[in-house]
Structures are given as C-alpha cells and as structure tokens.
Tab-separated table of C-alpha atoms in Angstrom:
chain	number	residue	atom	x	y	z
A	1	MET	CA	-94.110	78.415	-90.511
A	2	LYS	CA	-97.889	78.792	-90.350
A	3	LYS	CA	-99.526	76.359	-87.946
A	4	SER	CA	-102.085	74.032	-89.489
A	5	ALA	CA	-105.672	74.184	-88.290
A	6	ASN	CA	-106.000	70.558	-89.388
A	7	MET	CA	-103.633	69.200	-86.751
A	8	TYR	CA	-104.447	68.093	-83.230
A	9	PHE	CA	-101.014	69.404	-82.200
A	10	PRO	CA	-99.911	72.228	-84.539
A	11	VAL	CA	-96.652	72.524	-82.579
A	12	LEU	CA	-95.555	69.260	-84.261
A	13	GLU	CA	-94.905	71.220	-87.438
A	14	ASP	CA	-91.812	72.526	-85.649
A	15	LEU	CA	-90.205	69.081	-86.092
A	16	LYS	CA	-88.788	70.092	-89.461
A	17	ARG	CA	-86.212	67.328	-89.751
A	18	VAL	CA	-88.762	64.537	-89.243
A	19	ASN	CA	-90.592	62.917	-92.119
A	20	LYS	CA	-93.967	64.610	-92.781
A	21	ILE	CA	-95.785	61.249	-92.832
A	22	GLU	CA	-94.386	60.387	-89.398
A	23	ILE	CA	-95.498	63.775	-88.036
A	24	ASP	CA	-99.007	63.216	-89.424
A	25	LEU	CA	-99.114	59.730	-87.907
A	26	LEU	CA	-97.976	60.975	-84.494
A	27	ASP	CA	-100.456	63.864	-84.613
A	28	TRP	CA	-103.311	61.520	-85.522
A	29	TRP	CA	-102.333	58.778	-83.065
A	30	VAL	CA	-101.861	61.004	-80.007
A	31	GLY	CA	-104.818	63.219	-80.946
A	32	THR	CA	-107.201	60.262	-81.083
A	33	ARG	CA	-106.181	58.657	-77.762
A	34	LYS	CA	-108.776	58.625	-75.026
A	35	LYS	CA	-108.179	61.091	-72.205
A	36	ASN	CA	-107.676	58.316	-69.633
A	37	THR	CA	-104.582	57.126	-71.570
A	38	TRP	CA	-102.822	60.502	-71.792
A	39	LYS	CA	-100.494	59.715	-68.868
A	40	TYR	CA	-99.482	56.308	-70.231
A	41	LEU	CA	-98.637	56.760	-73.913
A	42	ASN	CA	-96.397	53.963	-75.192
A	43	PRO	CA	-94.176	54.503	-78.262
A	44	LEU	CA	-94.251	50.752	-78.932
A	45	GLN	CA	-98.042	50.888	-79.243
A	46	PHE	CA	-97.694	53.862	-81.600
A	47	SER	CA	-95.160	51.872	-83.639
A	48	VAL	CA	-97.466	48.863	-84.031
A	49	ASP	CA	-100.626	50.887	-84.634
A	50	CYS	CA	-99.010	53.041	-87.325
A	51	GLY	CA	-96.643	50.552	-88.961
A	52	ILE	CA	-93.379	52.372	-88.248
A	53	SER	CA	-90.201	51.088	-86.626
A	54	ASP	CA	-89.841	50.971	-82.849
A	55	GLU	CA	-86.723	53.145	-83.105
A	56	THR	CA	-88.515	55.818	-85.163
A	57	ALA	CA	-91.397	55.829	-82.695
A	58	LEU	CA	-89.083	56.153	-79.686
A	59	ASN	CA	-87.090	58.925	-81.397
A	60	LEU	CA	-90.278	60.894	-82.148
A	61	PHE	CA	-91.428	60.642	-78.535
A	62	VAL	CA	-87.996	61.689	-77.261
A	63	GLU	CA	-87.903	64.701	-79.601
A	64	CYS	CA	-91.393	65.710	-78.458
A	65	THR	CA	-90.173	65.490	-74.866
A	66	LEU	CA	-86.836	67.258	-75.134
A	67	GLN	CA	-87.364	69.965	-77.757
A	68	GLU	CA	-88.393	73.099	-75.900
A	69	ASP	CA	-90.321	74.492	-78.881
A	70	VAL	CA	-92.394	71.281	-79.123
A	71	LYS	CA	-92.591	69.944	-75.508
A	72	LEU	CA	-95.600	67.690	-76.078
A	73	PHE	CA	-94.666	64.977	-73.554
A	74	GLU	CA	-93.088	64.381	-70.180
A	75	VAL	CA	-91.415	61.045	-69.516
A	76	ARG	CA	-92.866	58.879	-66.734
A	77	THR	CA	-91.372	55.765	-65.217
A	78	LEU	CA	-93.045	53.064	-63.181
A	79	LEU	CA	-91.063	50.589	-61.135
A	80	ARG	CA	-92.888	47.291	-60.621
A	81	CYS	CA	-92.120	44.583	-58.121
A	82	PRO	CA	-90.492	41.723	-60.047
A	83	GLN	CA	-92.451	39.203	-57.962
A	84	CYS	CA	-96.065	40.466	-57.833
A	85	ARG	CA	-95.984	43.346	-60.421
A	86	THR	CA	-97.264	45.937	-57.895
A	87	VAL	CA	-96.200	49.496	-58.723
A	88	ILE	CA	-93.510	50.387	-56.179
A	89	SER	CA	-92.557	53.818	-57.465
A	90	LYS	CA	-93.739	56.398	-60.018
A	91	GLU	CA	-91.448	59.137	-61.274
A	92	ASN	CA	-92.154	62.079	-63.586
A	93	GLY	CA	-89.275	63.554	-65.540
A	94	THR	CA	-85.747	62.215	-65.720
A	95	PHE	CA	-85.331	58.806	-64.136
A	96	ASN	CA	-82.226	58.007	-62.132
A	97	ILE	CA	-81.632	54.518	-60.729
A	98	GLU	CA	-79.692	56.124	-57.866
A	99	ASN	CA	-82.936	57.563	-56.464
A	100	LYS	CA	-83.875	56.106	-53.128
A	101	PHE	CA	-86.667	53.572	-53.627
A	102	PRO	CA	-88.329	51.296	-51.102
A	103	ASN	CA	-86.227	48.165	-50.663
A	104	LYS	CA	-89.233	45.883	-50.114
A	105	CYS	CA	-92.524	45.545	-51.940
A	106	SER	CA	-95.388	46.676	-49.734
A	107	ASP	CA	-97.668	43.913	-51.076
A	108	CYS	CA	-95.567	40.747	-51.219
A	109	ARG	CA	-92.622	41.866	-49.021
A	110	GLU	CA	-90.159	40.790	-51.750
A	111	SER	CA	-86.713	42.378	-51.381
A	112	ILE	CA	-85.845	44.591	-54.330
A	113	ASP	CA	-82.439	44.352	-56.018
A	114	TYR	CA	-82.275	47.466	-58.200
A	115	GLU	CA	-79.341	46.181	-60.234
A	116	LEU	CA	-81.659	43.599	-61.823
A	117	LEU	CA	-84.669	45.796	-62.565
A	118	LYS	CA	-84.249	46.867	-66.207
A	119	ASP	CA	-87.282	44.778	-67.238
A	120	ASP	CA	-89.351	46.063	-64.315
A	121	ILE	CA	-88.913	49.787	-64.983
A	122	GLU	CA	-91.557	50.816	-67.502
A	123	ILE	CA	-91.282	54.008	-69.552
A	124	TYR	CA	-94.388	55.943	-70.554
A	125	PHE	CA	-95.004	59.405	-71.888
A	126	SER	CA	-97.524	61.790	-70.405
A	127	LEU	CA	-99.268	64.250	-72.707
A	128	LEU	CA	-98.701	67.821	-71.494
A	129	VAL	CA	-101.004	69.610	-73.954
A	130	PRO	CA	-104.548	68.507	-74.811
A	131	PRO	CA	-105.324	68.086	-78.510
A	132	SER	CA	-106.794	71.051	-80.350
A	133	PRO	CA	-110.009	70.547	-82.238
A	134	THR	CA	-109.312	70.179	-85.944
A	135	THR	CA	-111.327	71.675	-88.768
A	136	ILE	CA	-111.728	68.270	-90.405
A	137	SER	CA	-112.404	64.779	-89.169
A	138	LYS	CA	-109.076	62.978	-89.381
A	139	HIS	CA	-108.915	59.314	-90.255
A	140	MET	CA	-105.781	57.277	-89.762
A	141	PRO	CA	-103.439	58.337	-92.588
A	142	LEU	CA	-101.913	54.852	-92.916
A	143	GLY	CA	-100.428	52.270	-90.651
A	144	GLY	CA	-100.276	48.735	-89.415
A	145	GLU	CA	-102.511	46.348	-87.569
A	146	ALA	CA	-103.808	47.427	-84.184
A	147	LYS	CA	-102.824	45.039	-81.403
A	148	LYS	CA	-101.862	45.417	-77.761
A	149	VAL	CA	-98.140	45.606	-77.031
A	150	VAL	CA	-96.066	45.216	-73.879
A	151	ALA	CA	-94.729	48.149	-71.902
A	152	LEU	CA	-91.539	49.853	-73.009
A	153	THR	CA	-88.912	48.992	-70.397
A	154	ILE	CA	-85.432	50.369	-69.803
A	155	GLN	CA	-83.945	47.214	-71.310
A	156	SER	CA	-86.153	47.186	-74.421
A	157	ALA	CA	-85.559	50.925	-74.950
A	158	GLN	CA	-81.801	50.382	-74.771
A	159	GLN	CA	-82.096	47.677	-77.447
A	160	ILE	CA	-84.239	49.899	-79.704
A	161	SER	CA	-82.290	53.144	-79.317
A	162	SER	CA	-79.212	53.000	-81.529
A	163	ASN	CA	-78.716	56.774	-81.682
A	164	GLY	CA	-78.711	57.493	-77.966
A	165	ALA	CA	-82.291	58.764	-77.669
A	166	LEU	CA	-82.686	56.886	-74.398
A	167	ALA	CA	-79.525	58.399	-72.908
A	168	LYS	CA	-80.847	61.883	-73.736
A	169	LEU	CA	-84.073	61.138	-71.935
A	170	LEU	CA	-83.094	59.081	-68.904
A	171	ASP	CA	-80.186	59.276	-66.506
A	172	PHE	CA	-79.614	55.536	-66.681
A	173	ASN	CA	-76.847	53.429	-68.244
C-alpha cells in the first residue's frame, strides 16, 4: 500500500482492519500534540477529543504499541503515592506489579501496599516517532468536545478493555 503524504504518521495505513475514520482521527490527534506531551499521551483524552469510545481508543493505542510494522508508541506507567500523589516509580515498556518498588514514599513516608494500587498506577503512551510534515494543513476531521480527562489507570483500563487489549500490553491481572 502506498504511504500517504497527507498523514503525520503514514505507518498508520498499515492498520488495515481498523476503521479509516479512526485512523485519520488518531493520525490527526497524535500529529497535532505539542512535543512536551509526547511522553504522556492518554487514550482517554483522545477518546473525548475525537468523540470515539474509550475501548476503541485504548485498542488503537495498544495496536500501535504491539504491532511491529506500526510501532508508534511505547507504554509507560507511573506509580503515584496514594497519600500525597508523588511519583514513586516510572516504568517504560511492559509493567509488572511484581517489580521491586520502594515500600515507602520518599515525600510523605507513607507505606505502600501494592495490592491496593490499581487506581494509583497510571498508564500513558510515549510517542516513538515524530510526526512527518504533511503536504496539507490538517484540521480535525470530526470529533467531540475538548475537555481535560483523568489519567488512565490499571483499574479503569481493565474496565474499558473487554477484548483483552490490556492483558496484551501489561503483565498485570
């Protein structure tokens, strides 16, 4: 398939089984993010901004992380202290709750019980490839209302992911 010069990420055309409108939305949305947000892309924000379901958004991000011929993203996880919200740990790639984390927060000295942390582990996606310049100025193809959303957490991702996208991405049950 010929790669489009009108896409920020021509590699997205390799997602043949995904709806063309969803590919265009993802291309536009990621391609128009500011550089300082490239390490903290949130599928829930994409969902709200573009008016698609949370599950569709999460599935697109997972496909763009796992498919070797696309490989647009890398998953990132942040573990926050449940008491003071300080970032305790940052991980790139597959997350595994069995990893050895600090057992106390360095700021508030709160003891950390990792069995209760599903709402404190945030999932983001880091852009691996910068957007290509397009031959046309792209405006948002369609979508919803722009508003700020909360972070995607392990627990919210488990609720959204009915087809096992989360299990493919993270080593966490």
